PDB file of C-alpha atoms in Angstrom:
ATOM      1  CA  UNK A 992      -1.109  17.036 -34.583  1.00  0.00           C
ATOM      2  CA  UNK A 993       0.788  13.443 -33.946  1.00  0.00           C
ATOM      3  CA  UNK A 994      -0.354  11.658 -31.326  1.00  0.00           C
ATOM      4  CA  UNK A 995       1.468  10.947 -27.861  1.00  0.00           C
ATOM      5  CA  UNK A 996       1.598   7.466 -26.664  1.00  0.00           C
ATOM      6  CA  UNK A 997       1.306   6.425 -23.132  1.00  0.00           C
ATOM      7  CA  UNK A 998       1.931   2.533 -21.871  1.00  0.00           C
ATOM      8  CA  UNK A 999      -0.135   1.631 -18.605  1.00  0.00           C
ATOM      9  CA  UNK A1000       1.475  -1.228 -16.888  1.00  0.00           C
ATOM     10  CA  UNK A1001      -1.324  -2.249 -14.595  1.00  0.00           C
ATOM     11  CA  UNK A1002      -1.856  -5.256 -11.645  1.00  0.00           C
ATOM     12  CA  UNK A1003      -6.065  -4.493 -10.597  1.00  0.00           C
ATOM     13  CA  UNK A1004      -7.490  -6.857  -7.645  1.00  0.00           C
ATOM     14  CA  UNK A1005     -11.157  -8.180  -7.168  1.00  0.00           C
ATOM     15  CA  UNK A1006     -12.034  -8.375  -3.539  1.00  0.00           C
ATOM     16  CA  UNK A1007     -15.083  -9.617  -3.538  1.00  0.00           C
ATOM     17  CA  UNK A1008     -17.054 -10.597  -0.148  1.00  0.00           C
ATOM     18  CA  UNK A1009     -19.995 -11.559   0.979  1.00  0.00           C
ATOM     19  CA  UNK A1010     -21.109 -11.603  -2.675  1.00  0.00           C
ATOM     20  CA  UNK A1011     -19.848  -8.324  -3.872  1.00  0.00           C
ATOM     21  CA  UNK A1012     -17.300  -6.806  -5.224  1.00  0.00           C
ATOM     22  CA  UNK A1013     -15.357  -3.733  -4.668  1.00  0.00           C
ATOM     23  CA  UNK A1014     -15.024  -1.807  -6.948  1.00  0.00           C
ATOM     24  CA  UNK A1015     -12.879   2.381  -8.234  1.00  0.00           C
ATOM     25  CA  UNK A1016     -14.249   4.977  -9.171  1.00  0.00           C
ATOM     26  CA  UNK A1017     -12.488   8.301 -10.356  1.00  0.00           C
ATOM     27  CA  UNK A1018     -15.285  11.731  -9.582  1.00  0.00           C
ATOM     28  CA  UNK A1019     -17.334  13.049 -11.569  1.00  0.00           C
ATOM     29  CA  UNK A1020     -16.040   9.523 -13.833  1.00  0.00           C
ATOM     30  CA  UNK A1021     -19.298   7.857 -14.240  1.00  0.00           C
ATOM     31  CA  UNK A1022     -16.679   4.338 -15.245  1.00  0.00           C
ATOM     32  CA  UNK A1023     -15.827   2.423 -12.249  1.00  0.00           C
ATOM     33  CA  UNK A1024     -13.412  -0.096 -12.269  1.00  0.00           C
ATOM     34  CA  UNK A1025     -11.427  -2.243  -9.897  1.00  0.00           C
ATOM     35  CA  UNK A1026      -8.773  -1.474  -7.609  1.00  0.00           C
ATOM     36  CA  UNK A1027      -5.113  -0.762  -8.306  1.00  0.00           C
ATOM     37  CA  UNK A1028      -2.487   1.053  -9.752  1.00  0.00           C
ATOM     38  CA  UNK A1029       0.021   1.054 -11.901  1.00  0.00           C
ATOM     39  CA  UNK A1030       2.968  -0.817 -11.424  1.00  0.00           C
ATOM     40  CA  UNK A1031       6.426   0.843 -10.580  1.00  0.00           C
ATOM     41  CA  UNK A1032       9.648   0.394 -13.047  1.00  0.00           C
ATOM     42  CA  UNK A1033      11.845  -2.843 -11.548  1.00  0.00           C
ATOM     43  CA  UNK A1034       8.344  -4.311  -8.968  1.00  0.00           C
ATOM     44  CA  UNK A1035       6.434  -7.231  -9.739  1.00  0.00           C
ATOM     45  CA  UNK A1036       3.291  -7.247 -10.191  1.00  0.00           C
ATOM     46  CA  UNK A1037       2.248  -8.062  -6.691  1.00  0.00           C
ATOM     47  CA  UNK A1038       4.231  -5.745  -5.208  1.00  0.00           C
ATOM     48  CA  UNK A1039       2.412  -3.538  -7.209  1.00  0.00           C
ATOM     49  CA  UNK A1040      -0.967  -4.327  -6.065  1.00  0.00           C
ATOM     50  CA  UNK A1041      -0.121  -4.427  -1.997  1.00  0.00           C
ATOM     51  CA  UNK A1042       1.414  -1.223  -2.456  1.00  0.00           C
ATOM     52  CA  UNK A1043      -1.473   0.229  -4.106  1.00  0.00           C
ATOM     53  CA  UNK A1044      -4.231  -1.514  -2.517  1.00  0.00           C
ATOM     54  CA  UNK A1045      -2.079   0.185   1.609  1.00  0.00           C
ATOM     55  CA  UNK A1046      -1.554   3.647  -0.161  1.00  0.00           C
ATOM     56  CA  UNK A1047      -6.024   4.198  -1.395  1.00  0.00           C
ATOM     57  CA  UNK A1048      -7.695   2.188   1.180  1.00  0.00           C
ATOM     58  CA  UNK A1049      -4.686   2.227   4.753  1.00  0.00           C
ATOM     59  CA  UNK A1050      -5.273  -1.873   4.847  1.00  0.00           C
ATOM     60  CA  UNK A1051      -3.119  -5.184   4.701  1.00  0.00           C
ATOM     61  CA  UNK A1052      -4.518  -7.939   1.254  1.00  0.00           C
ATOM     62  CA  UNK A1053      -2.591 -10.230   0.252  1.00  0.00           C
ATOM     63  CA  UNK A1054      -3.350 -11.764  -3.495  1.00  0.00           C
ATOM     64  CA  UNK A1055      -4.085 -15.038  -3.966  1.00  0.00           C
ATOM     65  CA  UNK A1056      -4.417 -15.079  -7.549  1.00  0.00           C
ATOM     66  CA  UNK A1057      -3.148 -14.915 -11.385  1.00  0.00           C
ATOM     67  CA  UNK A1058      -6.870 -13.798 -13.165  1.00  0.00           C
ATOM     68  CA  UNK A1059      -6.178 -13.141 -15.876  1.00  0.00           C
ATOM     69  CA  UNK A1060      -4.663 -10.054 -18.676  1.00  0.00           C
ATOM     70  CA  UNK A1061      -6.650  -8.004 -19.975  1.00  0.00           C
ATOM     71  CA  UNK A1062      -5.012  -5.104 -23.326  1.00  0.00           C
ATOM     72  CA  UNK A1063      -6.852  -1.813 -24.268  1.00  0.00           C
ATOM     73  CA  UNK A1064      -5.878   0.798 -26.319  1.00  0.00           C
ATOM     74  CA  UNK A1065      -8.021   4.400 -25.841  1.00  0.00           C
ATOM     75  CA  UNK A1066      -8.157   7.399 -27.646  1.00  0.00           C
ATOM     76  CA  UNK A1067      -8.209  11.329 -26.817  1.00  0.00           C
ATOM     77  CA  UNK A1068      -7.780  14.244 -28.044  1.00  0.00           C
ATOM     78  CA  UNK A1069      -3.649  13.904 -27.230  1.00  0.00           C
ATOM     79  CA  UNK A1070      -2.406  10.711 -25.959  1.00  0.00           C
ATOM     80  CA  UNK A1071      -3.115   7.072 -27.841  1.00  0.00           C
ATOM     81  CA  UNK A1072      -3.661   4.962 -24.870  1.00  0.00           C
ATOM     82  CA  UNK A1073      -1.960   1.419 -24.321  1.00  0.00           C
ATOM     83  CA  UNK A1074      -2.246  -0.190 -20.925  1.00  0.00           C
ATOM     84  CA  UNK A1075      -1.878  -4.126 -19.788  1.00  0.00           C
ATOM     85  CA  UNK A1076      -4.270  -5.190 -17.242  1.00  0.00           C
ATOM     86  CA  UNK A1077      -2.780  -7.632 -14.551  1.00  0.00           C
ATOM     87  CA  UNK A1078      -6.110  -9.268 -12.423  1.00  0.00           C
ATOM     88  CA  UNK A1079      -5.241 -11.551  -9.015  1.00  0.00           C
ATOM     89  CA  UNK A1080      -7.596 -12.513  -7.198  1.00  0.00           C
ATOM     90  CA  UNK A1081      -6.816 -10.781  -3.565  1.00  0.00           C
ATOM     91  CA  UNK A1082      -8.018 -11.273  -0.123  1.00  0.00           C
ATOM     92  CA  UNK A1083      -8.916  -8.085   2.920  1.00  0.00           C
ATOM     93  CA  UNK A1084      -9.456  -9.294   6.746  1.00  0.00           C
ATOM     94  CA  UNK A1085     -10.690  -6.232   8.154  1.00  0.00           C
ATOM     95  CA  UNK A1086     -13.069  -4.722   5.081  1.00  0.00           C
ATOM     96  CA  UNK A1087     -16.587  -5.314   5.598  1.00  0.00           C
ATOM     97  CA  UNK A1088     -19.055  -5.087   2.950  1.00  0.00           C
ATOM     98  CA  UNK A1089     -22.594  -3.454   4.764  1.00  0.00           C
ATOM     99  CA  UNK A1090     -19.482  -0.075   3.979  1.00  0.00           C
ATOM    100  CA  UNK A1091     -18.413   1.793   1.286  1.00  0.00           C
ATOM    101  CA  UNK A1092     -14.170   2.014   2.752  1.00  0.00           C
ATOM    102  CA  UNK A1093     -12.869   5.069   3.509  1.00  0.00           C
ATOM    103  CA  UNK A1094     -10.315   6.820  -0.120  1.00  0.00           C
ATOM    104  CA  UNK A1095      -6.300   7.758   1.094  1.00  0.00           C
ATOM    105  CA  UNK A1096      -6.937   8.739  -2.208  1.00  0.00           C
ATOM    106  CA  UNK A1097      -7.927  12.198  -2.843  1.00  0.00           C
ATOM    107  CA  UNK A1098      -9.816  11.650  -6.828  1.00  0.00           C
ATOM    108  CA  UNK A1099     -11.499   7.911  -5.878  1.00  0.00           C
ATOM    109  CA  UNK A1100     -14.116   6.825  -4.722  1.00  0.00           C
ATOM    110  CA  UNK A1101     -14.573   3.274  -3.169  1.00  0.00           C
ATOM    111  CA  UNK A1102     -17.958   1.424  -3.222  1.00  0.00           C
ATOM    112  CA  UNK A1103     -19.748  -2.250  -3.175  1.00  0.00           C
ATOM    113  CA  UNK A1104     -21.571  -3.806  -5.518  1.00  0.00           C
ATOM    114  CA  UNK A1105     -23.482  -7.333  -5.602  1.00  0.00           C
ATOM    115  CA  UNK A1106     -22.062  -9.182  -7.596  1.00  0.00           C
ATOM    116  CA  UNK A1107     -24.875 -10.143 -10.010  1.00  0.00           C
ATOM    117  CA  UNK A1108     -26.035  -6.532 -10.324  1.00  0.00           C
ATOM    118  CA  UNK A1109     -22.493  -6.434 -12.078  1.00  0.00           C
ATOM    119  CA  UNK A1110     -23.675  -5.925 -15.340  1.00  0.00           C
ATOM    120  CA  UNK A1111     -25.701  -2.508 -14.400  1.00  0.00           C
ATOM    121  CA  UNK A1112     -23.088  -0.010 -14.179  1.00  0.00           C
ATOM    122  CA  UNK A1113     -19.930   0.919 -16.697  1.00  0.00           C
ATOM    123  CA  UNK A1114     -17.402  -1.728 -15.713  1.00  0.00           C
ATOM    124  CA  UNK A1115     -13.927  -0.265 -17.946  1.00  0.00           C
ATOM    125  CA  UNK A1116     -11.675  -1.893 -19.151  1.00  0.00           C
ATOM    126  CA  UNK A1117     -14.371  -3.320 -21.568  1.00  0.00           C
ATOM    127  CA  UNK A1118     -14.017  -7.588 -21.348  1.00  0.00           C
ATOM    128  CA  UNK A1119     -13.739  -7.631 -16.836  1.00  0.00           C
ATOM    129  CA  UNK A1120     -16.735  -8.455 -17.287  1.00  0.00           C
ATOM    130  CA  UNK A1121     -16.185 -11.470 -18.085  1.00  0.00           C
ATOM    131  CA  UNK A1122     -13.514 -12.206 -16.651  1.00  0.00           C
ATOM    132  CA  UNK A1123     -15.009 -11.816 -12.813  1.00  0.00           C
ATOM    133  CA  UNK A1124     -17.535 -13.763 -13.593  1.00  0.00           C
ATOM    134  CA  UNK A1125     -16.462 -16.411 -16.037  1.00  0.00           C
ATOM    135  CA  UNK A1126     -13.290 -17.082 -14.225  1.00  0.00           C
ATOM    136  CA  UNK A1127     -13.114 -16.436 -10.960  1.00  0.00           C
ATOM    137  CA  UNK A1128     -12.900 -20.146  -9.749  1.00  0.00           C
ATOM    138  CA  UNK A1129     -10.768 -21.442 -11.992  1.00  0.00           C
ATOM    139  CA  UNK A1130      -7.606 -20.942 -10.633  1.00  0.00           C
ATOM    140  CA  UNK A1131      -5.825 -22.589 -12.568  1.00  0.00           C
ATOM    141  CA  UNK A1132      -7.493 -21.795 -15.795  1.00  0.00           C
ATOM    142  CA  UNK A1133      -6.090 -17.359 -17.354  1.00  0.00           C
ATOM    143  CA  UNK A1134      -8.159 -15.873 -19.265  1.00  0.00           C
ATOM    144  CA  UNK A1135      -6.761 -12.825 -22.258  1.00  0.00           C
ATOM    145  CA  UNK A1136      -8.666 -10.194 -23.751  1.00  0.00           C
ATOM    146  CA  UNK A1137      -6.869  -7.724 -26.051  1.00  0.00           C
ATOM    147  CA  UNK A1138      -9.060  -4.993 -26.765  1.00  0.00           C
ATOM    148  CA  UNK A1139      -6.211  -3.609 -29.331  1.00  0.00           C
TER     149      UNK A1139
END
């Protein structure tokens, strides 16, 4: 059986407020991930991330700086998936860390977790936890991981 191959080009944002990080989760799944989504053809990663945050949360965001990249690969029954995640530190001024933000995407939910409890959840792609905990304050030191 021949597998089809799909490439995912993704921009994701690290949003931290009051020592909490905002995460997303598909409904009925255990794995969490950073807010953001697919970069469309001829769209910059920064513009894609701002667009995705606006579509999913109806909030205005600004990109602060690039944190790093993570390559990832996984298989399902019929498809080999490859993704390149570009990870940015972003800011949203009018977001509150004491309540989960309302989602405007019926497939996902958003929630806050204390940044020091990030090891207690299943966070994908692999390596993301290291990128967040080791590289968050290093604005000039890009981080790259490959899981391929």
